[in-house]
JSON list of C-alpha atoms in Angstrom, two decimals:
[
{"chain": "A", "resi": 1, "resn": "MET", "atom": "CA", "xyz": [77.32, -1.37, -16.26]},
{"chain": "A", "resi": 2, "resn": "LYS", "atom": "CA", "xyz": [76.26, 0.77, -13.32]},
{"chain": "A", "resi": 3, "resn": "SER", "atom": "CA", "xyz": [73.45, -0.31, -10.98]},
{"chain": "A", "resi": 4, "resn": "ILE", "atom": "CA", "xyz": [71.44, 1.85, -8.60]},
{"chain": "A", "resi": 5, "resn": "ILE", "atom": "CA", "xyz": [69.32, 0.71, -5.65]},
{"chain": "A", "resi": 6, "resn": "PHE", "atom": "CA", "xyz": [66.85, 3.45, -4.71]},
{"chain": "A", "resi": 7, "resn": "ASP", "atom": "CA", "xyz": [64.98, 3.82, -1.49]},
{"chain": "A", "resi": 8, "resn": "LEU", "atom": "CA", "xyz": [61.51, 5.22, -2.17]},
{"chain": "A", "resi": 9, "resn": "ASP", "atom": "CA", "xyz": [60.15, 7.25, 0.75]},
{"chain": "A", "resi": 10, "resn": "GLY", "atom": "CA", "xyz": [62.08, 10.45, 1.29]},
{"chain": "A", "resi": 11, "resn": "THR", "atom": "CA", "xyz": [64.51, 9.51, -1.47]},
{"chain": "A", "resi": 12, "resn": "LEU", "atom": "CA", "xyz": [62.50, 9.43, -4.70]},
{"chain": "A", "resi": 13, "resn": "ILE", "atom": "CA", "xyz": [59.12, 10.62, -3.45]},
{"chain": "A", "resi": 14, "resn": "ASP", "atom": "CA", "xyz": [58.32, 13.25, -0.85]},
{"chain": "A", "resi": 15, "resn": "SER", "atom": "CA", "xyz": [56.32, 10.97, 1.42]},
{"chain": "A", "resi": 16, "resn": "MET", "atom": "CA", "xyz": [58.10, 11.31, 4.75]},
{"chain": "A", "resi": 17, "resn": "PRO", "atom": "CA", "xyz": [55.71, 13.99, 6.10]},
{"chain": "A", "resi": 18, "resn": "VAL", "atom": "CA", "xyz": [52.89, 11.47, 5.66]},
{"chain": "A", "resi": 19, "resn": "TRP", "atom": "CA", "xyz": [54.74, 8.90, 7.76]},
{"chain": "A", "resi": 20, "resn": "LYS", "atom": "CA", "xyz": [55.76, 11.47, 10.33]},
{"chain": "A", "resi": 21, "resn": "ASP", "atom": "CA", "xyz": [52.14, 12.60, 10.77]},
{"chain": "A", "resi": 22, "resn": "THR", "atom": "CA", "xyz": [50.27, 9.31, 10.55]},
{"chain": "A", "resi": 23, "resn": "GLY", "atom": "CA", "xyz": [51.02, 8.00, 14.04]},
{"chain": "A", "resi": 24, "resn": "ARG", "atom": "CA", "xyz": [50.57, 11.43, 15.57]},
{"chain": "A", "resi": 25, "resn": "ASN", "atom": "CA", "xyz": [47.23, 11.87, 13.80]},
{"chain": "A", "resi": 26, "resn": "PHE", "atom": "CA", "xyz": [46.01, 8.48, 15.01]},
{"chain": "A", "resi": 27, "resn": "LEU", "atom": "CA", "xyz": [46.89, 9.24, 18.64]},
{"chain": "A", "resi": 28, "resn": "LEU", "atom": "CA", "xyz": [45.35, 12.71, 18.60]},
{"chain": "A", "resi": 29, "resn": "LYS", "atom": "CA", "xyz": [42.19, 11.50, 16.87]},
{"chain": "A", "resi": 30, "resn": "HIS", "atom": "CA", "xyz": [41.59, 8.96, 19.63]},
{"chain": "A", "resi": 31, "resn": "GLY", "atom": "CA", "xyz": [42.52, 11.22, 22.55]},
{"chain": "A", "resi": 32, "resn": "PHE", "atom": "CA", "xyz": [45.96, 9.87, 23.41]},
{"chain": "A", "resi": 33, "resn": "SER", "atom": "CA", "xyz": [48.97, 12.04, 24.21]},
{"chain": "A", "resi": 34, "resn": "VAL", "atom": "CA", "xyz": [51.80, 12.19, 21.68]},
{"chain": "A", "resi": 35, "resn": "PRO", "atom": "CA", "xyz": [55.34, 11.61, 23.03]},
{"chain": "A", "resi": 36, "resn": "GLU", "atom": "CA", "xyz": [57.92, 14.15, 21.89]},
{"chain": "A", "resi": 37, "resn": "ASN", "atom": "CA", "xyz": [60.15, 11.35, 20.62]},
{"chain": "A", "resi": 38, "resn": "LEU", "atom": "CA", "xyz": [57.39, 9.53, 18.71]},
{"chain": "A", "resi": 39, "resn": "HIS", "atom": "CA", "xyz": [58.95, 9.91, 15.27]},
{"chain": "A", "resi": 40, "resn": "SER", "atom": "CA", "xyz": [62.41, 8.82, 16.41]},
{"chain": "A", "resi": 41, "resn": "VAL", "atom": "CA", "xyz": [60.89, 5.69, 17.97]},
{"chain": "A", "resi": 42, "resn": "VAL", "atom": "CA", "xyz": [58.67, 4.57, 15.08]},
{"chain": "A", "resi": 43, "resn": "LYS", "atom": "CA", "xyz": [60.63, 5.75, 12.02]},
{"chain": "A", "resi": 44, "resn": "ALA", "atom": "CA", "xyz": [62.38, 2.40, 11.53]},
{"chain": "A", "resi": 45, "resn": "GLN", "atom": "CA", "xyz": [59.37, 0.27, 12.51]},
{"chain": "A", "resi": 46, "resn": "THR", "atom": "CA", "xyz": [56.84, -1.56, 10.38]},
{"chain": "A", "resi": 47, "resn": "ILE", "atom": "CA", "xyz": [53.21, -0.53, 10.81]},
{"chain": "A", "resi": 48, "resn": "GLY", "atom": "CA", "xyz": [52.64, -3.69, 12.85]},
{"chain": "A", "resi": 49, "resn": "GLN", "atom": "CA", "xyz": [55.51, -2.82, 15.18]},
{"chain": "A", "resi": 50, "resn": "THR", "atom": "CA", "xyz": [54.16, 0.70, 15.56]},
{"chain": "A", "resi": 51, "resn": "ALA", "atom": "CA", "xyz": [50.74, -0.71, 16.46]},
{"chain": "A", "resi": 52, "resn": "ASP", "atom": "CA", "xyz": [52.37, -2.92, 19.09]},
{"chain": "A", "resi": 53, "resn": "TYR", "atom": "CA", "xyz": [54.28, 0.07, 20.47]},
{"chain": "A", "resi": 54, "resn": "PHE", "atom": "CA", "xyz": [51.07, 2.10, 20.73]},
{"chain": "A", "resi": 55, "resn": "ARG", "atom": "CA", "xyz": [49.38, -0.73, 22.64]},
{"chain": "A", "resi": 56, "resn": "SER", "atom": "CA", "xyz": [52.31, -1.61, 24.91]},
{"chain": "A", "resi": 57, "resn": "ASN", "atom": "CA", "xyz": [53.72, 1.82, 25.69]},
{"chain": "A", "resi": 58, "resn": "LEU", "atom": "CA", "xyz": [51.07, 4.47, 25.05]},
{"chain": "A", "resi": 59, "resn": "GLY", "atom": "CA", "xyz": [47.95, 2.88, 26.50]},
{"chain": "A", "resi": 60, "resn": "VAL", "atom": "CA", "xyz": [46.12, 2.50, 23.19]},
{"chain": "A", "resi": 61, "resn": "THR", "atom": "CA", "xyz": [43.29, 0.00, 23.62]},
{"chain": "A", "resi": 62, "resn": "HIS", "atom": "CA", "xyz": [42.49, -0.61, 19.96]},
{"chain": "A", "resi": 63, "resn": "SER", "atom": "CA", "xyz": [43.47, -4.00, 18.57]},
{"chain": "A", "resi": 64, "resn": "GLN", "atom": "CA", "xyz": [46.60, -4.26, 16.47]},
{"chain": "A", "resi": 65, "resn": "GLU", "atom": "CA", "xyz": [44.40, -4.93, 13.44]},
{"chain": "A", "resi": 66, "resn": "GLU", "atom": "CA", "xyz": [42.32, -1.77, 14.04]},
{"chain": "A", "resi": 67, "resn": "ILE", "atom": "CA", "xyz": [45.42, 0.41, 14.35]},
{"chain": "A", "resi": 68, "resn": "ILE", "atom": "CA", "xyz": [47.01, -1.07, 11.23]},
{"chain": "A", "resi": 69, "resn": "HIS", "atom": "CA", "xyz": [43.80, -0.70, 9.23]},
{"chain": "A", "resi": 70, "resn": "GLU", "atom": "CA", "xyz": [43.37, 2.97, 10.13]},
{"chain": "A", "resi": 71, "resn": "ILE", "atom": "CA", "xyz": [47.01, 3.88, 9.49]},
{"chain": "A", "resi": 72, "resn": "ILE", "atom": "CA", "xyz": [47.07, 2.06, 6.15]},
{"chain": "A", "resi": 73, "resn": "HIS", "atom": "CA", "xyz": [43.85, 3.77, 5.05]},
{"chain": "A", "resi": 74, "resn": "TYR", "atom": "CA", "xyz": [45.40, 7.18, 5.72]},
{"chain": "A", "resi": 75, "resn": "VAL", "atom": "CA", "xyz": [48.66, 6.22, 4.01]},
{"chain": "A", "resi": 76, "resn": "GLU", "atom": "CA", "xyz": [46.98, 4.62, 0.98]},
{"chain": "A", "resi": 77, "resn": "ASP", "atom": "CA", "xyz": [44.98, 7.76, 0.30]},
{"chain": "A", "resi": 78, "resn": "ALA", "atom": "CA", "xyz": [48.11, 9.91, 0.35]},
{"chain": "A", "resi": 79, "resn": "TYR", "atom": "CA", "xyz": [50.08, 7.58, -1.94]},
{"chain": "A", "resi": 80, "resn": "LYS", "atom": "CA", "xyz": [47.21, 7.29, -4.36]},
{"chain": "A", "resi": 81, "resn": "ASN", "atom": "CA", "xyz": [46.41, 10.98, -4.60]},
{"chain": "A", "resi": 82, "resn": "THR", "atom": "CA", "xyz": [48.89, 13.51, -3.24]},
{"chain": "A", "resi": 83, "resn": "ILE", "atom": "CA", "xyz": [52.49, 12.43, -2.59]},
{"chain": "A", "resi": 84, "resn": "PRO", "atom": "CA", "xyz": [54.81, 14.17, -5.09]},
{"chain": "A", "resi": 85, "resn": "LEU", "atom": "CA", "xyz": [58.10, 13.21, -6.69]},
{"chain": "A", "resi": 86, "resn": "LYS", "atom": "CA", "xyz": [61.25, 14.77, -5.24]},
{"chain": "A", "resi": 87, "resn": "PRO", "atom": "CA", "xyz": [62.53, 17.76, -7.25]},
{"chain": "A", "resi": 88, "resn": "TYR", "atom": "CA", "xyz": [64.71, 16.79, -10.24]},
{"chain": "A", "resi": 89, "resn": "ALA", "atom": "CA", "xyz": [64.31, 13.07, -9.49]},
{"chain": "A", "resi": 90, "resn": "ARG", "atom": "CA", "xyz": [62.70, 12.44, -12.88]},
{"chain": "A", "resi": 91, "resn": "ASP", "atom": "CA", "xyz": [65.49, 14.28, -14.69]},
{"chain": "A", "resi": 92, "resn": "PHE", "atom": "CA", "xyz": [68.03, 12.07, -12.96]},
{"chain": "A", "resi": 93, "resn": "LEU", "atom": "CA", "xyz": [66.06, 8.88, -13.66]},
{"chain": "A", "resi": 94, "resn": "ASP", "atom": "CA", "xyz": [65.65, 9.84, -17.32]},
{"chain": "A", "resi": 95, "resn": "ARG", "atom": "CA", "xyz": [69.38, 10.34, -17.70]},
{"chain": "A", "resi": 96, "resn": "GLU", "atom": "CA", "xyz": [70.32, 7.09, -15.98]},
{"chain": "A", "resi": 97, "resn": "LEU", "atom": "CA", "xyz": [67.77, 5.12, -18.00]},
{"chain": "A", "resi": 98, "resn": "GLU", "atom": "CA", "xyz": [69.15, 6.62, -21.20]},
{"chain": "A", "resi": 99, "resn": "ASN", "atom": "CA", "xyz": [72.67, 5.66, -20.08]},
{"chain": "A", "resi": 100, "resn": "GLY", "atom": "CA", "xyz": [71.61, 2.05, -19.57]},
{"chain": "A", "resi": 101, "resn": "THR", "atom": "CA", "xyz": [71.89, 2.04, -15.79]},
{"chain": "A", "resi": 102, "resn": "LYS", "atom": "CA", "xyz": [70.06, -0.86, -14.15]},
{"chain": "A", "resi": 103, "resn": "MET", "atom": "CA", "xyz": [67.81, 0.47, -11.41]},
{"chain": "A", "resi": 104, "resn": "CYS", "atom": "CA", "xyz": [65.47, -0.92, -8.77]},
{"chain": "A", "resi": 105, "resn": "VAL", "atom": "CA", "xyz": [63.49, 0.27, -5.77]},
{"chain": "A", "resi": 106, "resn": "LEU", "atom": "CA", "xyz": [64.15, -1.30, -2.38]},
{"chain": "A", "resi": 107, "resn": "THR", "atom": "CA", "xyz": [61.60, -0.11, 0.15]},
{"chain": "A", "resi": 108, "resn": "ALA", "atom": "CA", "xyz": [60.47, -0.79, 3.70]},
{"chain": "A", "resi": 109, "resn": "SER", "atom": "CA", "xyz": [56.96, 0.18, 2.60]},
{"chain": "A", "resi": 110, "resn": "GLU", "atom": "CA", "xyz": [54.41, -2.32, 1.36]},
{"chain": "A", "resi": 111, "resn": "ALA", "atom": "CA", "xyz": [53.63, -2.96, -2.30]},
{"chain": "A", "resi": 112, "resn": "SER", "atom": "CA", "xyz": [49.88, -2.57, -1.75]},
{"chain": "A", "resi": 113, "resn": "TYR", "atom": "CA", "xyz": [50.09, 1.17, -1.15]},
{"chain": "A", "resi": 114, "resn": "ILE", "atom": "CA", "xyz": [53.26, 2.23, -2.98]},
{"chain": "A", "resi": 115, "resn": "HIS", "atom": "CA", "xyz": [52.23, 0.86, -6.39]},
{"chain": "A", "resi": 116, "resn": "PRO", "atom": "CA", "xyz": [49.41, 3.40, -6.85]},
{"chain": "A", "resi": 117, "resn": "ALA", "atom": "CA", "xyz": [51.96, 6.18, -6.30]},
{"chain": "A", "resi": 118, "resn": "LEU", "atom": "CA", "xyz": [54.48, 4.58, -8.66]},
{"chain": "A", "resi": 119, "resn": "GLU", "atom": "CA", "xyz": [51.80, 4.26, -11.32]},
{"chain": "A", "resi": 120, "resn": "ARG", "atom": "CA", "xyz": [50.41, 7.78, -10.82]},
{"chain": "A", "resi": 121, "resn": "LEU", "atom": "CA", "xyz": [53.90, 9.27, -11.04]},
{"chain": "A", "resi": 122, "resn": "ASP", "atom": "CA", "xyz": [54.81, 7.07, -14.03]},
{"chain": "A", "resi": 123, "resn": "LEU", "atom": "CA", "xyz": [57.89, 5.63, -12.29]},
{"chain": "A", "resi": 124, "resn": "LEU", "atom": "CA", "xyz": [57.59, 1.90, -12.99]},
{"chain": "A", "resi": 125, "resn": "LYS", "atom": "CA", "xyz": [59.20, 2.22, -16.42]},
{"chain": "A", "resi": 126, "resn": "TYR", "atom": "CA", "xyz": [62.52, 3.14, -14.85]},
{"chain": "A", "resi": 127, "resn": "PHE", "atom": "CA", "xyz": [63.00, 0.06, -12.69]},
{"chain": "A", "resi": 128, "resn": "GLN", "atom": "CA", "xyz": [63.90, -3.58, -13.24]},
{"chain": "A", "resi": 129, "resn": "PHE", "atom": "CA", "xyz": [61.82, -4.47, -10.18]},
{"chain": "A", "resi": 130, "resn": "ILE", "atom": "CA", "xyz": [60.31, -3.16, -6.94]},
{"chain": "A", "resi": 131, "resn": "LEU", "atom": "CA", "xyz": [61.49, -5.08, -3.87]},
{"chain": "A", "resi": 132, "resn": "THR", "atom": "CA", "xyz": [60.00, -4.71, -0.40]},
{"chain": "A", "resi": 133, "resn": "CYS", "atom": "CA", "xyz": [61.81, -5.55, 2.82]},
{"chain": "A", "resi": 134, "resn": "SER", "atom": "CA", "xyz": [58.92, -7.77, 3.87]},
{"chain": "A", "resi": 135, "resn": "GLU", "atom": "CA", "xyz": [59.47, -9.89, 0.75]},
{"chain": "A", "resi": 136, "resn": "THR", "atom": "CA", "xyz": [63.08, -10.51, 1.77]},
{"chain": "A", "resi": 137, "resn": "GLY", "atom": "CA", "xyz": [62.54, -10.97, 5.50]},
{"chain": "A", "resi": 138, "resn": "HIS", "atom": "CA", "xyz": [65.31, -8.45, 6.24]},
{"chain": "A", "resi": 139, "resn": "PHE", "atom": "CA", "xyz": [65.48, -4.87, 7.51]},
{"chain": "A", "resi": 140, "resn": "LYS", "atom": "CA", "xyz": [67.58, -2.05, 6.08]},
{"chain": "A", "resi": 141, "resn": "SER", "atom": "CA", "xyz": [69.52, -1.70, 9.32]},
{"chain": "A", "resi": 142, "resn": "GLU", "atom": "CA", "xyz": [71.53, -4.71, 8.11]},
{"chain": "A", "resi": 143, "resn": "PRO", "atom": "CA", "xyz": [73.26, -5.21, 4.73]},
{"chain": "A", "resi": 144, "resn": "ASP", "atom": "CA", "xyz": [71.56, -8.47, 3.70]},
{"chain": "A", "resi": 145, "resn": "VAL", "atom": "CA", "xyz": [68.59, -6.77, 2.05]},
{"chain": "A", "resi": 146, "resn": "PHE", "atom": "CA", "xyz": [70.87, -4.57, -0.06]},
{"chain": "A", "resi": 147, "resn": "ARG", "atom": "CA", "xyz": [72.87, -7.61, -1.18]},
{"chain": "A", "resi": 148, "resn": "ILE", "atom": "CA", "xyz": [69.67, -9.35, -2.25]},
{"chain": "A", "resi": 149, "resn": "ALA", "atom": "CA", "xyz": [68.65, -6.34, -4.35]},
{"chain": "A", "resi": 150, "resn": "MET", "atom": "CA", "xyz": [72.14, -6.05, -5.85]},
{"chain": "A", "resi": 151, "resn": "GLU", "atom": "CA", "xyz": [72.26, -9.72, -6.83]},
{"chain": "A", "resi": 152, "resn": "LYS", "atom": "CA", "xyz": [68.79, -9.50, -8.35]},
{"chain": "A", "resi": 153, "resn": "LEU", "atom": "CA", "xyz": [69.97, -6.52, -10.43]},
{"chain": "A", "resi": 154, "resn": "GLY", "atom": "CA", "xyz": [73.04, -8.48, -11.50]},
{"chain": "A", "resi": 155, "resn": "GLY", "atom": "CA", "xyz": [75.31, -5.83, -10.03]},
{"chain": "A", "resi": 156, "resn": "SER", "atom": "CA", "xyz": [78.41, -5.91, -7.85]},
{"chain": "A", "resi": 157, "resn": "LEU", "atom": "CA", "xyz": [79.73, -3.83, -4.98]},
{"chain": "A", "resi": 158, "resn": "GLU", "atom": "CA", "xyz": [82.10, -2.12, -7.39]},
{"chain": "A", "resi": 159, "resn": "ASN", "atom": "CA", "xyz": [79.35, -0.84, -9.71]},
{"chain": "A", "resi": 160, "resn": "THR", "atom": "CA", "xyz": [76.33, -0.41, -7.40]},
{"chain": "A", "resi": 161, "resn": "ILE", "atom": "CA", "xyz": [75.23, 2.80, -5.69]},
{"chain": "A", "resi": 162, "resn": "VAL", "atom": "CA", "xyz": [72.58, 2.88, -2.96]},
{"chain": "A", "resi": 163, "resn": "PHE", "atom": "CA", "xyz": [70.44, 6.03, -2.60]},
{"chain": "A", "resi": 164, "resn": "GLU", "atom": "CA", "xyz": [68.94, 6.51, 0.87]},
{"chain": "A", "resi": 165, "resn": "ASP", "atom": "CA", "xyz": [67.71, 9.27, 3.15]},
{"chain": "A", "resi": 166, "resn": "ALA", "atom": "CA", "xyz": [67.52, 7.58, 6.58]},
{"chain": "A", "resi": 167, "resn": "LEU", "atom": "CA", "xyz": [70.47, 7.13, 8.91]},
{"chain": "A", "resi": 168, "resn": "TYR", "atom": "CA", "xyz": [69.73, 3.52, 9.85]},
{"chain": "A", "resi": 169, "resn": "ALA", "atom": "CA", "xyz": [69.53, 2.52, 6.18]},
{"chain": "A", "resi": 170, "resn": "VAL", "atom": "CA", "xyz": [72.70, 4.41, 5.25]},
{"chain": "A", "resi": 171, "resn": "GLN", "atom": "CA", "xyz": [74.47, 2.59, 8.08]},
{"chain": "A", "resi": 172, "resn": "GLY", "atom": "CA", "xyz": [73.03, -0.77, 7.00]},
{"chain": "A", "resi": 173, "resn": "ALA", "atom": "CA", "xyz": [74.24, -0.36, 3.43]},
{"chain": "A", "resi": 174, "resn": "LYS", "atom": "CA", "xyz": [77.68, 0.81, 4.54]},
{"chain": "A", "resi": 175, "resn": "LYS", "atom": "CA", "xyz": [78.03, -2.29, 6.72]},
{"chain": "A", "resi": 176, "resn": "GLY", "atom": "CA", "xyz": [77.81, -4.27, 3.49]},
{"chain": "A", "resi": 177, "resn": "GLY", "atom": "CA", "xyz": [80.50, -2.22, 1.78]},
{"chain": "A", "resi": 178, "resn": "PHE", "atom": "CA", "xyz": [78.14, -0.35, -0.54]},
{"chain": "A", "resi": 179, "resn": "THR", "atom": "CA", "xyz": [78.71, 3.09, -2.00]},
{"chain": "A", "resi": 180, "resn": "VAL", "atom": "CA", "xyz": [75.91, 5.22, -0.53]},
{"chain": "A", "resi": 181, "resn": "TYR", "atom": "CA", "xyz": [74.55, 8.53, -1.73]},
{"chain": "A", "resi": 182, "resn": "ALA", "atom": "CA", "xyz": [72.34, 10.17, 0.89]},
{"chain": "A", "resi": 183, "resn": "ILE", "atom": "CA", "xyz": [69.72, 12.74, -0.04]},
{"chain": "A", "resi": 184, "resn": "ALA", "atom": "CA", "xyz": [68.53, 15.41, 2.36]},
{"chain": "A", "resi": 185, "resn": "ASP", "atom": "CA", "xyz": [64.96, 15.32, 3.61]},
{"chain": "A", "resi": 186, "resn": "PRO", "atom": "CA", "xyz": [63.35, 17.63, 6.20]},
{"chain": "A", "resi": 187, "resn": "VAL", "atom": "CA", "xyz": [62.21, 14.67, 8.29]},
{"chain": "A", "resi": 188, "resn": "THR", "atom": "CA", "xyz": [65.77, 13.31, 8.61]},
{"chain": "A", "resi": 189, "resn": "GLU", "atom": "CA", "xyz": [67.37, 16.72, 9.13]},
{"chain": "A", "resi": 190, "resn": "ALA", "atom": "CA", "xyz": [68.09, 15.98, 12.80]},
{"chain": "A", "resi": 191, "resn": "ASP", "atom": "CA", "xyz": [70.34, 13.11, 11.70]},
{"chain": "A", "resi": 192, "resn": "SER", "atom": "CA", "xyz": [71.99, 14.99, 8.84]},
{"chain": "A", "resi": 193, "resn": "ARG", "atom": "CA", "xyz": [75.39, 15.40, 10.47]},
{"chain": "A", "resi": 194, "resn": "GLU", "atom": "CA", "xyz": [75.68, 11.69, 11.23]},
{"chain": "A", "resi": 195, "resn": "ILE", "atom": "CA", "xyz": [74.28, 10.75, 7.82]},
{"chain": "A", "resi": 196, "resn": "ARG", "atom": "CA", "xyz": [76.99, 12.90, 6.20]},
{"chain": "A", "resi": 197, "resn": "SER", "atom": "CA", "xyz": [79.66, 11.13, 8.25]},
{"chain": "A", "resi": 198, "resn": "HIS", "atom": "CA", "xyz": [78.61, 7.70, 6.92]},
{"chain": "A", "resi": 199, "resn": "ALA", "atom": "CA", "xyz": [77.55, 8.44, 3.34]},
{"chain": "A", "resi": 200, "resn": "ASP", "atom": "CA", "xyz": [79.99, 8.61, 0.45]},
{"chain": "A", "resi": 201, "resn": "LYS", "atom": "CA", "xyz": [78.09, 11.59, -0.95]},
{"chain": "A", "resi": 202, "resn": "TYR", "atom": "CA", "xyz": [75.39, 13.84, 0.53]},
{"chain": "A", "resi": 203, "resn": "ILE", "atom": "CA", "xyz": [73.11, 15.83, -1.76]},
{"chain": "A", "resi": 204, "resn": "LYS", "atom": "CA", "xyz": [70.30, 18.28, -1.11]},
{"chain": "A", "resi": 205, "resn": "SER", "atom": "CA", "xyz": [68.77, 17.76, -4.55]},
{"chain": "A", "resi": 206, "resn": "TYR", "atom": "CA", "xyz": [69.16, 15.52, -7.58]},
{"chain": "A", "resi": 207, "resn": "LYS", "atom": "CA", "xyz": [69.97, 18.72, -9.47]},
{"chain": "A", "resi": 208, "resn": "GLU", "atom": "CA", "xyz": [73.49, 18.40, -8.04]},
{"chain": "A", "resi": 209, "resn": "LEU", "atom": "CA", "xyz": [73.97, 15.16, -10.00]},
{"chain": "A", "resi": 210, "resn": "LEU", "atom": "CA", "xyz": [72.75, 16.43, -13.37]}
]
């Protein structure tokens, strides 16, 4: 039986613009300059790490707790109310569910703000479980977190596919010997050539898999 491990942000839901803008919006709101490479620096960080980076490197004087609180408030509102599903994602999920594929979500985001989006978009019914990186203590840049998700699904390397959009996560899964399907996203476009070189398959839309 086939198993699929889905990333969430940028893979199933179109949330990457929110993450790309949230740090920039915080800095501009409080009068700090925005480095040109901000997104490339913070894209693989937790919110706490981003807060530390703001304080250590950008001169932000707010406490870590204040930064985290403001960013999470902005993110929570977007997940609860506006973030849409990626085109044709539901069609693909419907087909795989009908075929008996075991599926889960493995995300670097936190359960507290992704669950409102999963509920609003009626996605929970598709998945055996939702697993966050913070629950495992591992990051997607290394294969351990993917192995944990696979074992929890009852899958094996031979029958498990990982869907990701970010280069570091594609690389992490490939280190573990996983089959990786990468999906295009405007926010990761700059890395698309390298993502293609690592992924087993690169798609621009789930429509290609239907």
